[in-house]
């Protein structure tokens, strides 16, 4: 049985355009802030956070800090999310939680853990792809692309490989 080739949904250039647009939206919604903390979920979410940080540093006058949230997306139950900072470092910060795809909202819900331990100023969510299958009460404030899919389809976001950069549906 032959496996079907994945369908290219977004090219590398289209991804860069979407990330740039999201960066401008983040800037517009946080124009009065002095600093933002971008928290990228390990893997392609962190790659997207790095790209967003790069654009925000070009266009916005505020400080942009970046951290990686380390968790295993394949686990049904989670151990504590790992960051390189203690929870009190997030007190009174504007935090943008970033991942590549929101499917059910489960990963993003688990990723909120470090930020729910202290009072943050604002917590927003940015994703490149929103698949529109919510099961958890987490929604993206910033979306690159909304893609209604079936439950059996899979979306692959490749940001870490320049030769294959793209969004693929299989």
PDB file of C-alpha atoms in Angstrom:
ATOM      1  CA  UNK A   1       0.000   0.000   0.000  1.00  0.00           C
ATOM      2  CA  UNK A   2       1.459   3.308  -1.078  1.00  0.00           C
ATOM      3  CA  UNK A   3       1.360   6.296   1.248  1.00  0.00           C
ATOM      4  CA  UNK A   4      -0.082   9.463  -0.263  1.00  0.00           C
ATOM      5  CA  UNK A   5       2.216  12.443  -0.553  1.00  0.00           C
ATOM      6  CA  UNK A   6       1.447  15.211   1.924  1.00  0.00           C
ATOM      7  CA  UNK A   7      -0.302  18.259   0.507  1.00  0.00           C
ATOM      8  CA  UNK A   8       1.560  21.550   0.836  1.00  0.00           C
ATOM      9  CA  UNK A   9      -0.721  24.056   2.585  1.00  0.00           C
ATOM     10  CA  UNK A  10       1.712  26.950   3.214  1.00  0.00           C
ATOM     11  CA  UNK A  11       5.076  27.591   1.577  1.00  0.00           C
ATOM     12  CA  UNK A  12       8.095  28.961   3.441  1.00  0.00           C
ATOM     13  CA  UNK A  13       7.371  32.453   2.097  1.00  0.00           C
ATOM     14  CA  UNK A  14       3.716  32.263   3.157  1.00  0.00           C
ATOM     15  CA  UNK A  15       4.797  31.151   6.648  1.00  0.00           C
ATOM     16  CA  UNK A  16       7.156  34.128   6.921  1.00  0.00           C
ATOM     17  CA  UNK A  17       4.303  36.449   5.863  1.00  0.00           C
ATOM     18  CA  UNK A  18       1.944  34.930   8.456  1.00  0.00           C
ATOM     19  CA  UNK A  19       4.560  35.254  11.216  1.00  0.00           C
ATOM     20  CA  UNK A  20       5.208  38.875  10.248  1.00  0.00           C
ATOM     21  CA  UNK A  21       1.457  39.640  10.314  1.00  0.00           C
ATOM     22  CA  UNK A  22       1.096  37.986  13.738  1.00  0.00           C
ATOM     23  CA  UNK A  23       4.059  40.043  15.001  1.00  0.00           C
ATOM     24  CA  UNK A  24       2.346  43.265  13.904  1.00  0.00           C
ATOM     25  CA  UNK A  25      -0.888  42.178  15.604  1.00  0.00           C
ATOM     26  CA  UNK A  26       1.002  41.409  18.816  1.00  0.00           C
ATOM     27  CA  UNK A  27       2.697  44.812  18.615  1.00  0.00           C
ATOM     28  CA  UNK A  28      -0.613  46.624  18.039  1.00  0.00           C
ATOM     29  CA  UNK A  29      -2.284  44.859  20.978  1.00  0.00           C
ATOM     30  CA  UNK A  30       0.647  45.502  23.309  1.00  0.00           C
ATOM     31  CA  UNK A  31       1.801  48.928  22.131  1.00  0.00           C
ATOM     32  CA  UNK A  32       1.737  50.387  25.664  1.00  0.00           C
ATOM     33  CA  UNK A  33       3.854  47.616  27.206  1.00  0.00           C
ATOM     34  CA  UNK A  34       7.539  47.960  27.998  1.00  0.00           C
ATOM     35  CA  UNK A  35       8.369  44.274  27.497  1.00  0.00           C
ATOM     36  CA  UNK A  36       6.962  40.978  26.237  1.00  0.00           C
ATOM     37  CA  UNK A  37       7.926  37.429  27.111  1.00  0.00           C
ATOM     38  CA  UNK A  38       7.508  34.969  24.250  1.00  0.00           C
ATOM     39  CA  UNK A  39       7.107  31.412  25.548  1.00  0.00           C
ATOM     40  CA  UNK A  40       7.543  28.892  22.748  1.00  0.00           C
ATOM     41  CA  UNK A  41       6.530  25.274  23.206  1.00  0.00           C
ATOM     42  CA  UNK A  42       9.430  22.931  22.509  1.00  0.00           C
ATOM     43  CA  UNK A  43       9.923  21.968  18.874  1.00  0.00           C
ATOM     44  CA  UNK A  44       8.309  23.964  16.093  1.00  0.00           C
ATOM     45  CA  UNK A  45       6.461  26.172  18.594  1.00  0.00           C
ATOM     46  CA  UNK A  46       9.803  27.413  19.906  1.00  0.00           C
ATOM     47  CA  UNK A  47      11.041  27.899  16.328  1.00  0.00           C
ATOM     48  CA  UNK A  48       7.980  30.064  15.656  1.00  0.00           C
ATOM     49  CA  UNK A  49       8.633  32.013  18.878  1.00  0.00           C
ATOM     50  CA  UNK A  50      12.193  32.693  17.703  1.00  0.00           C
ATOM     51  CA  UNK A  51      10.906  33.947  14.341  1.00  0.00           C
ATOM     52  CA  UNK A  52       8.293  36.157  16.029  1.00  0.00           C
ATOM     53  CA  UNK A  53      10.935  37.540  18.403  1.00  0.00           C
ATOM     54  CA  UNK A  54      13.104  38.462  15.425  1.00  0.00           C
ATOM     55  CA  UNK A  55      10.304  40.406  13.721  1.00  0.00           C
ATOM     56  CA  UNK A  56       9.133  42.066  16.948  1.00  0.00           C
ATOM     57  CA  UNK A  57      12.672  43.239  17.705  1.00  0.00           C
ATOM     58  CA  UNK A  58      12.720  44.915  14.260  1.00  0.00           C
ATOM     59  CA  UNK A  59       9.352  46.670  14.500  1.00  0.00           C
ATOM     60  CA  UNK A  60       8.607  47.290  18.184  1.00  0.00           C
ATOM     61  CA  UNK A  61      10.327  49.542  20.723  1.00  0.00           C
ATOM     62  CA  UNK A  62       9.672  47.235  23.691  1.00  0.00           C
ATOM     63  CA  UNK A  63      11.989  44.535  24.992  1.00  0.00           C
ATOM     64  CA  UNK A  64      11.321  41.013  23.734  1.00  0.00           C
ATOM     65  CA  UNK A  65      12.456  38.092  25.866  1.00  0.00           C
ATOM     66  CA  UNK A  66      12.236  34.448  24.798  1.00  0.00           C
ATOM     67  CA  UNK A  67      11.927  31.187  26.730  1.00  0.00           C
ATOM     68  CA  UNK A  68      11.322  27.581  25.750  1.00  0.00           C
ATOM     69  CA  UNK A  69       8.612  25.536  27.444  1.00  0.00           C
ATOM     70  CA  UNK A  70       9.723  21.924  27.527  1.00  0.00           C
ATOM     71  CA  UNK A  71       7.066  19.242  27.582  1.00  0.00           C
ATOM     72  CA  UNK A  72       6.322  15.978  25.824  1.00  0.00           C
ATOM     73  CA  UNK A  73       3.345  16.531  23.527  1.00  0.00           C
ATOM     74  CA  UNK A  74       2.817  12.790  23.130  1.00  0.00           C
ATOM     75  CA  UNK A  75       2.106  12.095  26.830  1.00  0.00           C
ATOM     76  CA  UNK A  76      -1.532  11.773  27.896  1.00  0.00           C
ATOM     77  CA  UNK A  77      -0.656  13.080  31.360  1.00  0.00           C
ATOM     78  CA  UNK A  78       2.060  15.615  31.922  1.00  0.00           C
ATOM     79  CA  UNK A  79       4.889  16.040  34.316  1.00  0.00           C
ATOM     80  CA  UNK A  80       5.544  19.681  35.238  1.00  0.00           C
ATOM     81  CA  UNK A  81       6.427  21.919  32.306  1.00  0.00           C
ATOM     82  CA  UNK A  82      10.116  22.825  32.339  1.00  0.00           C
ATOM     83  CA  UNK A  83      11.415  26.354  31.797  1.00  0.00           C
ATOM     84  CA  UNK A  84      14.794  27.937  32.400  1.00  0.00           C
ATOM     85  CA  UNK A  85      13.266  30.366  34.914  1.00  0.00           C
ATOM     86  CA  UNK A  86      11.447  30.087  38.224  1.00  0.00           C
ATOM     87  CA  UNK A  87       7.700  30.822  38.189  1.00  0.00           C
ATOM     88  CA  UNK A  88       8.134  34.124  40.053  1.00  0.00           C
ATOM     89  CA  UNK A  89      10.084  35.456  37.044  1.00  0.00           C
ATOM     90  CA  UNK A  90       6.718  35.638  35.237  1.00  0.00           C
ATOM     91  CA  UNK A  91       5.059  37.908  37.804  1.00  0.00           C
ATOM     92  CA  UNK A  92       3.452  40.988  36.211  1.00  0.00           C
ATOM     93  CA  UNK A  93       4.742  40.057  32.728  1.00  0.00           C
ATOM     94  CA  UNK A  94       2.941  40.097  29.404  1.00  0.00           C
ATOM     95  CA  UNK A  95       3.315  36.551  28.109  1.00  0.00           C
ATOM     96  CA  UNK A  96       2.612  35.286  24.614  1.00  0.00           C
ATOM     97  CA  UNK A  97       2.340  31.484  24.622  1.00  0.00           C
ATOM     98  CA  UNK A  98       3.325  30.146  21.189  1.00  0.00           C
ATOM     99  CA  UNK A  99       2.876  26.821  19.413  1.00  0.00           C
ATOM    100  CA  UNK A 100       2.824  25.718  15.801  1.00  0.00           C
ATOM    101  CA  UNK A 101      -0.640  24.091  15.746  1.00  0.00           C
ATOM    102  CA  UNK A 102      -3.668  24.173  18.004  1.00  0.00           C
ATOM    103  CA  UNK A 103      -5.731  21.040  17.520  1.00  0.00           C
ATOM    104  CA  UNK A 104      -7.704  20.217  20.683  1.00  0.00           C
ATOM    105  CA  UNK A 105      -6.005  22.795  22.932  1.00  0.00           C
ATOM    106  CA  UNK A 106      -4.547  20.067  25.194  1.00  0.00           C
ATOM    107  CA  UNK A 107      -0.882  20.998  24.738  1.00  0.00           C
ATOM    108  CA  UNK A 108      -1.585  24.687  25.250  1.00  0.00           C
ATOM    109  CA  UNK A 109      -3.678  23.927  28.348  1.00  0.00           C
ATOM    110  CA  UNK A 110      -0.775  21.967  29.879  1.00  0.00           C
ATOM    111  CA  UNK A 111       1.632  24.742  28.859  1.00  0.00           C
ATOM    112  CA  UNK A 112      -0.231  27.297  30.956  1.00  0.00           C
ATOM    113  CA  UNK A 113       0.993  25.633  34.154  1.00  0.00           C
ATOM    114  CA  UNK A 114       4.022  27.868  34.927  1.00  0.00           C
ATOM    115  CA  UNK A 115       1.999  31.040  34.324  1.00  0.00           C
ATOM    116  CA  UNK A 116      -0.944  30.113  36.541  1.00  0.00           C
ATOM    117  CA  UNK A 117       1.262  29.998  39.646  1.00  0.00           C
ATOM    118  CA  UNK A 118       1.821  33.766  39.754  1.00  0.00           C
ATOM    119  CA  UNK A 119      -0.161  36.875  38.788  1.00  0.00           C
ATOM    120  CA  UNK A 120       0.771  37.768  35.199  1.00  0.00           C
ATOM    121  CA  UNK A 121      -0.159  41.071  33.571  1.00  0.00           C
ATOM    122  CA  UNK A 122      -1.560  39.484  30.416  1.00  0.00           C
ATOM    123  CA  UNK A 123      -1.478  36.029  28.818  1.00  0.00           C
ATOM    124  CA  UNK A 124      -2.112  35.618  25.105  1.00  0.00           C
ATOM    125  CA  UNK A 125      -1.792  32.674  22.707  1.00  0.00           C
ATOM    126  CA  UNK A 126      -0.334  32.651  19.180  1.00  0.00           C
ATOM    127  CA  UNK A 127      -0.368  29.723  16.762  1.00  0.00           C
ATOM    128  CA  UNK A 128       0.544  29.318  13.125  1.00  0.00           C
ATOM    129  CA  UNK A 129      -2.303  26.856  12.392  1.00  0.00           C
ATOM    130  CA  UNK A 130      -5.706  26.587  14.101  1.00  0.00           C
ATOM    131  CA  UNK A 131      -7.372  23.264  13.215  1.00  0.00           C
ATOM    132  CA  UNK A 132     -10.760  24.116  14.779  1.00  0.00           C
ATOM    133  CA  UNK A 133     -11.272  21.003  16.942  1.00  0.00           C
ATOM    134  CA  UNK A 134     -11.425  22.490  20.470  1.00  0.00           C
ATOM    135  CA  UNK A 135     -11.777  20.125  23.416  1.00  0.00           C
ATOM    136  CA  UNK A 136     -10.042  22.297  26.010  1.00  0.00           C
ATOM    137  CA  UNK A 137     -11.007  25.890  26.878  1.00  0.00           C
ATOM    138  CA  UNK A 138      -7.972  27.392  25.162  1.00  0.00           C
ATOM    139  CA  UNK A 139      -8.243  29.607  22.098  1.00  0.00           C
ATOM    140  CA  UNK A 140      -5.634  31.435  20.083  1.00  0.00           C
ATOM    141  CA  UNK A 141      -5.570  35.233  20.174  1.00  0.00           C
ATOM    142  CA  UNK A 142      -3.312  35.261  17.100  1.00  0.00           C
ATOM    143  CA  UNK A 143      -3.670  32.780  14.239  1.00  0.00           C
ATOM    144  CA  UNK A 144      -1.665  32.518  11.073  1.00  0.00           C
ATOM    145  CA  UNK A 145      -4.095  30.252   9.252  1.00  0.00           C
ATOM    146  CA  UNK A 146      -7.359  28.511  10.110  1.00  0.00           C
ATOM    147  CA  UNK A 147      -7.608  25.057   8.591  1.00  0.00           C
ATOM    148  CA  UNK A 148     -10.679  22.922   9.121  1.00  0.00           C
ATOM    149  CA  UNK A 149      -9.548  19.313   9.012  1.00  0.00           C
ATOM    150  CA  UNK A 150     -11.009  15.907   9.691  1.00  0.00           C
ATOM    151  CA  UNK A 151     -10.041  14.087  12.873  1.00  0.00           C
ATOM    152  CA  UNK A 152      -8.003  11.574  10.856  1.00  0.00           C
ATOM    153  CA  UNK A 153      -5.903  14.173   9.027  1.00  0.00           C
ATOM    154  CA  UNK A 154      -2.590  15.361  10.403  1.00  0.00           C
ATOM    155  CA  UNK A 155      -0.910  18.753   9.994  1.00  0.00           C
ATOM    156  CA  UNK A 156       2.884  18.898   9.943  1.00  0.00           C
ATOM    157  CA  UNK A 157       4.569  22.255  10.460  1.00  0.00           C
ATOM    158  CA  UNK A 158       8.229  22.347   9.489  1.00  0.00           C
ATOM    159  CA  UNK A 159      10.079  25.482  10.578  1.00  0.00           C
ATOM    160  CA  UNK A 160      13.391  23.935  11.670  1.00  0.00           C
ATOM    161  CA  UNK A 161      14.451  22.653   8.244  1.00  0.00           C
ATOM    162  CA  UNK A 162      14.977  25.398   5.646  1.00  0.00           C
ATOM    163  CA  UNK A 163      14.866  22.904   2.759  1.00  0.00           C
ATOM    164  CA  UNK A 164      11.444  21.521   3.803  1.00  0.00           C
ATOM    165  CA  UNK A 165       9.975  24.600   5.507  1.00  0.00           C
ATOM    166  CA  UNK A 166       6.233  24.528   5.068  1.00  0.00           C
ATOM    167  CA  UNK A 167       2.893  23.368   6.410  1.00  0.00           C
ATOM    168  CA  UNK A 168       1.756  19.982   5.139  1.00  0.00           C
ATOM    169  CA  UNK A 169      -1.517  18.086   5.393  1.00  0.00           C
ATOM    170  CA  UNK A 170      -1.481  14.310   5.397  1.00  0.00           C
TER     171      UNK A 170
END
